[in-house]
Short mmCIF file of N, CA, C and O in Angstrom, two decimals:
data_model
loop_
_atom_site.label_atom_id
_atom_site.label_comp_id
_atom_site.label_asym_id
_atom_site.label_seq_id
_atom_site.Cartn_x
_atom_site.Cartn_y
_atom_site.Cartn_z
N UNK K 1 22.35 -181.53 -8.74
CA UNK K 1 22.33 -182.48 -9.74
C UNK K 1 22.50 -181.96 -11.15
O UNK K 1 23.52 -182.35 -11.90
N UNK K 2 21.81 -180.83 -11.56
CA UNK K 2 22.12 -179.87 -12.48
C UNK K 2 23.57 -179.50 -12.67
O UNK K 2 24.19 -179.51 -13.58
N UNK K 3 23.98 -179.02 -11.44
CA UNK K 3 25.34 -178.39 -11.45
C UNK K 3 26.36 -179.50 -11.75
O UNK K 3 27.43 -179.21 -12.66
N UNK K 4 26.32 -180.78 -11.26
CA UNK K 4 27.25 -181.79 -11.61
C UNK K 4 27.08 -182.22 -12.95
O UNK K 4 28.20 -182.58 -13.71
N UNK K 5 25.96 -182.22 -13.53
CA UNK K 5 25.87 -182.63 -15.01
C UNK K 5 26.55 -181.56 -15.84
O UNK K 5 27.39 -181.80 -16.84
N UNK K 6 26.31 -180.32 -15.63
CA UNK K 6 27.10 -179.14 -16.24
C UNK K 6 28.67 -179.36 -16.09
O UNK K 6 29.37 -179.19 -17.00
N UNK K 7 29.05 -179.72 -14.88
CA UNK K 7 30.39 -179.95 -14.61
C UNK K 7 31.07 -181.01 -15.51
O UNK K 7 32.19 -180.82 -15.95
N UNK K 8 30.36 -182.04 -15.53
CA UNK K 8 30.83 -183.22 -16.23
C UNK K 8 30.97 -182.80 -17.74
O UNK K 8 31.77 -183.07 -18.53
N UNK K 9 29.93 -182.20 -18.08
CA UNK K 9 29.92 -181.77 -19.76
C UNK K 9 31.02 -180.63 -19.88
O UNK K 9 31.87 -180.86 -21.07
N UNK K 10 31.43 -179.89 -18.97
CA UNK K 10 32.45 -178.82 -19.19
C UNK K 10 33.97 -179.69 -19.12
O UNK K 10 34.75 -179.52 -19.92
N UNK K 11 33.84 -180.56 -18.35
CA UNK K 11 35.09 -181.40 -18.26
C UNK K 11 35.29 -182.14 -19.51
O UNK K 11 36.45 -182.26 -20.01
N UNK K 12 34.30 -182.85 -20.03
CA UNK K 12 34.56 -183.69 -21.10
C UNK K 12 34.74 -182.83 -22.32
O UNK K 12 35.59 -183.24 -23.11
N UNK K 13 34.15 -181.60 -22.35
CA UNK K 13 34.40 -180.80 -23.41
C UNK K 13 35.87 -180.30 -23.39
O UNK K 13 36.44 -180.15 -24.51
N UNK K 14 36.37 -180.08 -22.35
CA UNK K 14 37.67 -179.53 -22.21
C UNK K 14 38.77 -180.73 -22.57
O UNK K 14 39.62 -180.43 -23.19
N UNK K 15 38.38 -181.94 -22.19
CA UNK K 15 39.20 -182.95 -22.61
C UNK K 15 39.13 -183.30 -24.05
O UNK K 15 40.20 -183.59 -24.62
N UNK K 16 37.94 -183.13 -24.79
CA UNK K 16 37.89 -183.32 -26.20
C UNK K 16 38.67 -182.24 -26.88
O UNK K 16 39.46 -182.59 -27.73
N UNK K 17 38.82 -180.89 -26.48
CA UNK K 17 39.54 -179.91 -27.07
C UNK K 17 40.94 -180.22 -26.76
O UNK K 17 41.77 -180.05 -27.74
N UNK K 18 41.33 -180.68 -25.58
CA UNK K 18 42.69 -180.92 -25.35
C UNK K 18 43.16 -182.14 -26.20
O UNK K 18 44.38 -182.10 -26.66
N UNK K 19 42.33 -183.19 -26.25
CA UNK K 19 42.89 -184.26 -27.20
C UNK K 19 42.90 -183.74 -28.53
O UNK K 19 43.86 -184.38 -29.39
N UNK K 20 42.07 -183.05 -29.02
CA UNK K 20 42.31 -182.55 -30.58
C UNK K 20 43.71 -181.85 -30.77
O UNK K 20 44.21 -181.92 -31.58
N UNK K 21 43.83 -181.10 -29.74
CA UNK K 21 45.01 -180.19 -29.72
C UNK K 21 46.40 -181.04 -29.56
O UNK K 21 47.21 -180.82 -30.34
N UNK K 22 46.35 -182.01 -28.82
CA UNK K 22 47.48 -183.00 -28.85
C UNK K 22 47.81 -183.82 -29.92
O UNK K 22 48.62 -184.24 -30.30
N UNK K 23 46.45 -184.10 -30.77
CA UNK K 23 46.61 -184.98 -31.92
C UNK K 23 47.30 -184.27 -32.92
O UNK K 23 47.70 -184.82 -33.91
N UNK K 24 47.30 -182.96 -32.97
CA UNK K 24 47.81 -182.01 -34.01
C UNK K 24 49.34 -181.78 -33.93
O UNK K 24 49.79 -180.89 -33.35
N UNK K 25 49.99 -182.97 -33.94
CA UNK K 25 51.47 -182.95 -33.72
C UNK K 25 52.38 -182.82 -35.11
O UNK K 25 53.37 -182.31 -34.99
N UNK K 26 51.55 -182.92 -36.12
CA UNK K 26 52.26 -182.80 -37.45
C UNK K 26 52.86 -181.52 -37.53
O UNK K 26 52.45 -180.48 -37.19
N UNK K 27 54.00 -181.36 -38.49
CA UNK K 27 54.63 -180.12 -38.65
C UNK K 27 53.78 -179.25 -39.57
O UNK K 27 54.18 -178.13 -39.89
N UNK K 28 52.91 -179.82 -40.36
CA UNK K 28 52.11 -179.12 -41.22
C UNK K 28 50.66 -178.97 -40.79
O UNK K 28 50.28 -179.62 -39.93
N UNK K 29 49.84 -178.23 -41.55
CA UNK K 29 48.45 -177.97 -41.14
C UNK K 29 47.54 -179.18 -41.72
O UNK K 29 47.54 -179.23 -42.92
N UNK K 30 47.22 -179.89 -40.75
CA UNK K 30 46.48 -181.32 -41.24
C UNK K 30 45.26 -180.91 -41.81
O UNK K 30 44.63 -181.64 -42.67
N UNK K 31 44.55 -179.70 -41.63
CA UNK K 31 43.42 -179.37 -42.27
C UNK K 31 43.60 -179.00 -43.98
O UNK K 31 42.63 -179.04 -44.70
N UNK K 32 44.71 -178.77 -44.24
CA UNK K 32 45.22 -178.50 -45.61
C UNK K 32 46.03 -179.73 -46.21
O UNK K 32 46.41 -179.57 -47.37
N UNK K 33 45.95 -180.84 -45.42
CA UNK K 33 46.62 -182.09 -46.04
C UNK K 33 45.86 -182.59 -47.23
O UNK K 33 44.59 -182.89 -47.32
N UNK K 34 46.61 -182.71 -48.54
CA UNK K 34 46.09 -183.15 -49.64
C UNK K 34 46.50 -184.54 -50.18
O UNK K 34 45.66 -185.20 -50.76
N UNK K 35 47.75 -184.80 -49.83
CA UNK K 35 48.30 -186.04 -50.31
C UNK K 35 48.00 -187.17 -49.40
O UNK K 35 47.78 -187.06 -48.11
N UNK K 36 47.58 -188.38 -49.78
CA UNK K 36 47.24 -189.51 -49.05
C UNK K 36 48.37 -189.84 -47.90
O UNK K 36 48.01 -190.00 -46.88
N UNK K 37 49.70 -189.59 -48.22
CA UNK K 37 50.57 -189.83 -47.09
C UNK K 37 50.45 -188.64 -45.94
O UNK K 37 50.56 -189.08 -44.84
N UNK K 38 50.18 -187.47 -46.40
CA UNK K 38 49.89 -186.38 -45.40
C UNK K 38 48.64 -186.97 -44.50
O UNK K 38 48.72 -186.49 -43.28
N UNK K 39 47.64 -187.18 -45.20
CA UNK K 39 46.41 -187.63 -44.54
C UNK K 39 46.68 -188.77 -43.49
O UNK K 39 46.16 -188.96 -42.35
N UNK K 40 47.60 -189.85 -44.08
CA UNK K 40 47.88 -190.93 -43.00
C UNK K 40 48.66 -190.42 -41.82
O UNK K 40 48.55 -190.91 -40.74
N UNK K 41 49.69 -189.54 -42.05
CA UNK K 41 50.40 -188.86 -40.95
C UNK K 41 49.36 -188.13 -39.94
O UNK K 41 49.63 -188.40 -38.80
N UNK K 42 48.54 -187.38 -40.50
CA UNK K 42 47.81 -186.77 -39.66
C UNK K 42 46.68 -187.45 -38.91
O UNK K 42 46.30 -187.39 -37.74
N UNK K 43 46.55 -188.69 -39.40
CA UNK K 43 45.37 -189.64 -38.71
C UNK K 43 46.01 -190.58 -37.71
O UNK K 43 45.41 -191.35 -37.08
N UNK K 44 47.44 -190.59 -37.71
CA UNK K 44 48.09 -191.53 -36.75
C UNK K 44 48.84 -190.69 -35.67
O UNK K 44 49.82 -189.91 -36.20
N UNK K 45 48.54 -190.70 -34.46
CA UNK K 45 49.17 -190.03 -33.44
C UNK K 45 50.59 -190.10 -33.39
O UNK K 45 51.40 -189.19 -33.30
N UNK K 46 51.17 -191.23 -33.45
CA UNK K 46 52.67 -191.53 -33.53
C UNK K 46 53.43 -190.96 -34.69
O UNK K 46 54.42 -190.33 -34.50
N UNK K 47 52.74 -191.09 -35.85
CA UNK K 47 53.31 -190.62 -37.10
C UNK K 47 53.35 -188.94 -36.84
O UNK K 47 54.43 -188.39 -37.28
N UNK K 48 52.25 -188.51 -36.50
CA UNK K 48 52.19 -187.13 -36.29
C UNK K 48 53.26 -186.50 -35.57
O UNK K 48 53.86 -185.53 -35.65
N UNK K 49 53.62 -187.05 -34.30
CA UNK K 49 54.57 -186.67 -33.59
C UNK K 49 55.88 -186.82 -33.99
O UNK K 49 56.73 -186.05 -33.69
N UNK K 50 56.18 -187.95 -34.77
CA UNK K 50 57.43 -188.19 -35.34
C UNK K 50 57.71 -187.06 -36.43
O UNK K 50 58.72 -186.47 -36.45
N UNK K 51 56.53 -186.63 -37.07
CA UNK K 51 56.65 -185.52 -38.18
C UNK K 51 57.17 -184.24 -37.32
O UNK K 51 57.94 -183.63 -37.94
N UNK K 52 56.58 -183.98 -36.30
CA UNK K 52 56.74 -182.88 -35.54
C UNK K 52 58.26 -182.99 -34.99
O UNK K 52 58.92 -181.84 -34.99
N UNK K 53 58.67 -184.00 -34.56
CA UNK K 53 60.00 -184.24 -33.89
C UNK K 53 61.03 -184.02 -34.99
O UNK K 53 62.11 -183.27 -35.01
N UNK K 54 60.67 -184.62 -36.12
CA UNK K 54 61.71 -184.32 -37.33
C UNK K 54 61.79 -182.82 -37.71
O UNK K 54 62.91 -182.23 -38.08
N UNK K 55 60.67 -182.14 -37.87
CA UNK K 55 60.70 -180.75 -38.17
C UNK K 55 61.41 -179.95 -37.16
O UNK K 55 62.18 -179.00 -37.57
N UNK K 56 61.38 -180.32 -35.83
CA UNK K 56 62.13 -179.66 -34.82
C UNK K 56 63.50 -179.87 -35.09
O UNK K 56 64.38 -179.01 -34.84
N UNK K 57 64.01 -181.07 -35.23
CA UNK K 57 65.30 -181.40 -35.34
C UNK K 57 65.92 -180.77 -36.62
O UNK K 57 67.05 -180.18 -36.64
N UNK K 58 65.24 -180.81 -37.59
CA UNK K 58 65.53 -180.21 -39.00
C UNK K 58 65.81 -178.77 -38.81
O UNK K 58 66.86 -178.12 -39.07
N UNK K 59 64.90 -178.10 -37.97
CA UNK K 59 65.08 -176.71 -37.79
C UNK K 59 66.31 -176.32 -37.05
O UNK K 59 66.94 -175.35 -37.27
N UNK K 60 66.59 -176.99 -36.06
CA UNK K 60 67.73 -176.92 -35.15
C UNK K 60 69.11 -177.11 -36.17
O UNK K 60 70.07 -176.33 -36.05
N UNK K 61 69.00 -178.14 -36.91
CA UNK K 61 70.27 -178.35 -37.80
C UNK K 61 70.45 -177.33 -38.70
O UNK K 61 71.50 -176.83 -39.09
N UNK K 62 69.28 -176.57 -39.39
CA UNK K 62 69.37 -175.62 -40.44
C UNK K 62 70.15 -174.35 -39.54
O UNK K 62 71.00 -173.73 -40.26
N UNK K 63 69.88 -174.20 -38.46
CA UNK K 63 70.42 -173.01 -37.56
C UNK K 63 71.84 -173.18 -37.30
O UNK K 63 72.67 -172.27 -37.39
N UNK K 64 72.20 -174.53 -37.08
CA UNK K 64 73.59 -174.92 -36.72
C UNK K 64 74.57 -175.03 -37.95
O UNK K 64 75.65 -174.80 -37.93
N UNK K 65 74.03 -175.49 -39.12
CA UNK K 65 74.76 -176.04 -40.38
C UNK K 65 74.94 -174.57 -41.21
O UNK K 65 74.23 -173.78 -41.34
N UNK K 66 76.25 -174.64 -41.75
CA UNK K 66 76.65 -173.77 -42.73
C UNK K 66 76.02 -174.07 -44.04
O UNK K 66 75.82 -173.34 -45.03
N UNK K 67 75.83 -175.35 -44.40
CA UNK K 67 75.49 -175.78 -45.72
C UNK K 67 73.90 -175.94 -45.83
O UNK K 67 73.35 -177.10 -46.18
N UNK K 68 73.07 -175.10 -45.62
CA UNK K 68 71.76 -174.95 -45.70
C UNK K 68 71.21 -175.56 -46.93
O UNK K 68 70.22 -176.43 -46.83
N UNK K 69 71.59 -175.17 -48.09
CA UNK K 69 71.07 -175.55 -49.23
C UNK K 69 71.23 -177.06 -49.54
O UNK K 69 70.31 -177.81 -49.75
N UNK K 70 72.33 -177.58 -49.00
CA UNK K 70 72.55 -179.08 -49.22
C UNK K 70 71.68 -179.82 -48.14
O UNK K 70 71.21 -180.82 -48.54
N UNK K 71 71.57 -179.30 -46.94
CA UNK K 71 70.51 -179.90 -45.94
C UNK K 71 69.13 -179.93 -46.57
O UNK K 71 68.49 -181.04 -46.31
N UNK K 72 68.77 -178.80 -47.01
CA UNK K 72 67.28 -178.68 -47.60
C UNK K 72 67.20 -179.67 -48.80
O UNK K 72 66.30 -180.22 -49.02
N UNK K 73 68.22 -179.84 -49.58
CA UNK K 73 68.13 -180.73 -50.71
C UNK K 73 68.05 -182.23 -50.22
O UNK K 73 67.30 -182.95 -50.79
N UNK K 74 68.86 -182.57 -49.18
CA UNK K 74 68.72 -183.81 -48.80
C UNK K 74 67.41 -184.19 -48.01
O UNK K 74 66.77 -185.31 -47.95
N UNK K 75 66.68 -183.07 -47.45
CA UNK K 75 65.47 -183.26 -46.76
C UNK K 75 64.33 -183.50 -47.86
O UNK K 75 63.47 -184.32 -47.79
N UNK K 76 64.52 -182.71 -49.08
CA UNK K 76 63.56 -182.86 -50.10
C UNK K 76 63.59 -184.52 -50.65
O UNK K 76 62.81 -184.98 -50.94
N UNK K 77 64.89 -184.91 -50.72
CA UNK K 77 65.10 -186.31 -51.18
C UNK K 77 64.39 -187.24 -50.15
O UNK K 77 63.94 -188.25 -50.58
N UNK K 78 64.59 -187.08 -48.85
CA UNK K 78 64.00 -187.75 -47.78
C UNK K 78 62.50 -187.91 -47.97
O UNK K 78 61.89 -188.96 -48.01
N UNK K 79 61.97 -186.69 -48.19
CA UNK K 79 60.38 -186.73 -48.40
C UNK K 79 60.04 -187.48 -49.51
O UNK K 79 59.04 -188.42 -49.52
N UNK K 80 60.79 -187.52 -50.64
CA UNK K 80 60.37 -188.34 -51.85
C UNK K 80 60.50 -189.83 -51.46
O UNK K 80 59.55 -190.62 -51.76
N UNK K 81 61.53 -190.27 -50.68
CA UNK K 81 61.59 -191.61 -50.24
C UNK K 81 60.55 -191.92 -49.21
O UNK K 81 59.85 -193.07 -49.26
N UNK K 82 60.19 -191.02 -48.26
CA UNK K 82 59.02 -191.21 -47.35
C UNK K 82 57.88 -191.53 -48.00
O UNK K 82 56.91 -192.24 -47.66
N UNK K 83 57.56 -190.66 -49.08
CA UNK K 83 56.27 -190.65 -49.81
C UNK K 83 56.08 -192.16 -50.51
O UNK K 83 54.96 -192.47 -50.95
N UNK K 84 57.12 -192.88 -50.76
CA UNK K 84 57.10 -194.14 -51.32
C UNK K 84 56.63 -195.29 -50.34
O UNK K 84 56.25 -196.28 -50.82
N UNK K 85 56.56 -194.87 -49.00
CA UNK K 85 56.10 -195.88 -48.02
C UNK K 85 54.67 -196.25 -48.26
O UNK K 85 53.78 -195.41 -48.61
N UNK K 86 54.33 -197.46 -47.97
CA UNK K 86 52.91 -197.89 -48.25
C UNK K 86 52.13 -198.35 -46.86
O UNK K 86 51.08 -198.63 -46.93
N UNK K 87 52.99 -198.42 -45.71
CA UNK K 87 52.34 -198.57 -44.50
C UNK K 87 52.92 -197.87 -43.35
O UNK K 87 54.09 -197.11 -43.54
N UNK K 88 52.32 -197.89 -42.14
CA UNK K 88 52.72 -197.10 -41.01
C UNK K 88 54.01 -197.57 -40.62
O UNK K 88 54.98 -196.82 -40.26
N UNK K 89 54.46 -198.93 -40.74
CA UNK K 89 55.70 -199.37 -40.28
C UNK K 89 56.90 -198.66 -41.03
O UNK K 89 57.90 -198.23 -40.35
N UNK K 90 56.75 -198.69 -42.36
CA UNK K 90 57.50 -198.07 -43.24
C UNK K 90 57.82 -196.58 -42.94
O UNK K 90 58.98 -196.03 -42.83
N UNK K 91 56.65 -195.81 -42.64
CA UNK K 91 56.80 -194.44 -42.32
C UNK K 91 57.53 -194.22 -40.98
O UNK K 91 58.35 -193.38 -40.85
N UNK K 92 57.17 -194.99 -40.04
CA UNK K 92 57.99 -194.86 -38.60
C UNK K 92 59.43 -195.04 -38.84
O UNK K 92 60.13 -194.26 -38.28
N UNK K 93 59.64 -196.04 -39.58
CA UNK K 93 61.11 -196.32 -39.69
C UNK K 93 62.01 -195.28 -40.42
O UNK K 93 63.09 -194.91 -40.31
N UNK K 94 61.19 -194.75 -41.44
CA UNK K 94 61.83 -193.84 -42.37
C UNK K 94 61.97 -192.41 -41.49
O UNK K 94 63.01 -191.78 -41.54
N UNK K 95 60.99 -192.27 -40.61
CA UNK K 95 61.22 -191.02 -39.79
C UNK K 95 62.29 -191.20 -38.82
O UNK K 95 63.13 -190.28 -38.49
N UNK K 96 62.16 -192.39 -38.19
CA UNK K 96 63.31 -192.63 -37.19
C UNK K 96 64.68 -192.54 -37.78
O UNK K 96 65.60 -191.94 -37.10
N UNK K 97 65.01 -193.09 -39.05
CA UNK K 97 66.18 -193.10 -39.55
C UNK K 97 66.56 -191.55 -39.88
O UNK K 97 67.87 -191.17 -39.73
N UNK K 98 65.64 -190.76 -40.43
CA UNK K 98 65.98 -189.35 -40.72
C UNK K 98 66.30 -188.63 -39.55
O UNK K 98 67.20 -187.72 -39.61
N UNK K 99 65.63 -188.78 -38.47
CA UNK K 99 65.87 -188.09 -37.15
C UNK K 99 67.38 -188.50 -36.72
O UNK K 99 68.01 -187.54 -36.34
N UNK K 100 67.76 -189.76 -36.82
CA UNK K 100 69.14 -190.14 -36.42
C UNK K 100 70.14 -189.54 -37.31
O UNK K 100 71.17 -189.07 -36.87
N UNK K 101 69.92 -189.53 -38.61
CA UNK K 101 70.76 -188.84 -39.56
C UNK K 101 71.09 -187.47 -39.26
O UNK K 101 72.17 -187.00 -39.20
N UNK K 102 70.02 -186.74 -38.95
CA UNK K 102 70.02 -185.30 -38.70
C UNK K 102 70.87 -184.98 -37.31
O UNK K 102 71.52 -184.17 -37.15
#
């Protein structure tokens, strides 16, 4: 009985660690998030994954692209427009459009 209780605790602990690791999908360190928009992205699994997908897509484009300065400037402009979003739906649409653009 004690063994099965320990086993359940170990499994639950492992699942908790796994779920925390999976939730950290954002492309930035959520423990250092200072802006409200960053905290919103970190607290929403879907947004966090979109942020990570965008970062990966952007990284691939930077490696492929000759005009890196222009690509980075367009990304900074996109971040400013993303930061104007007031709700999750707006953020999701913003990320999806940017990923499609890239």
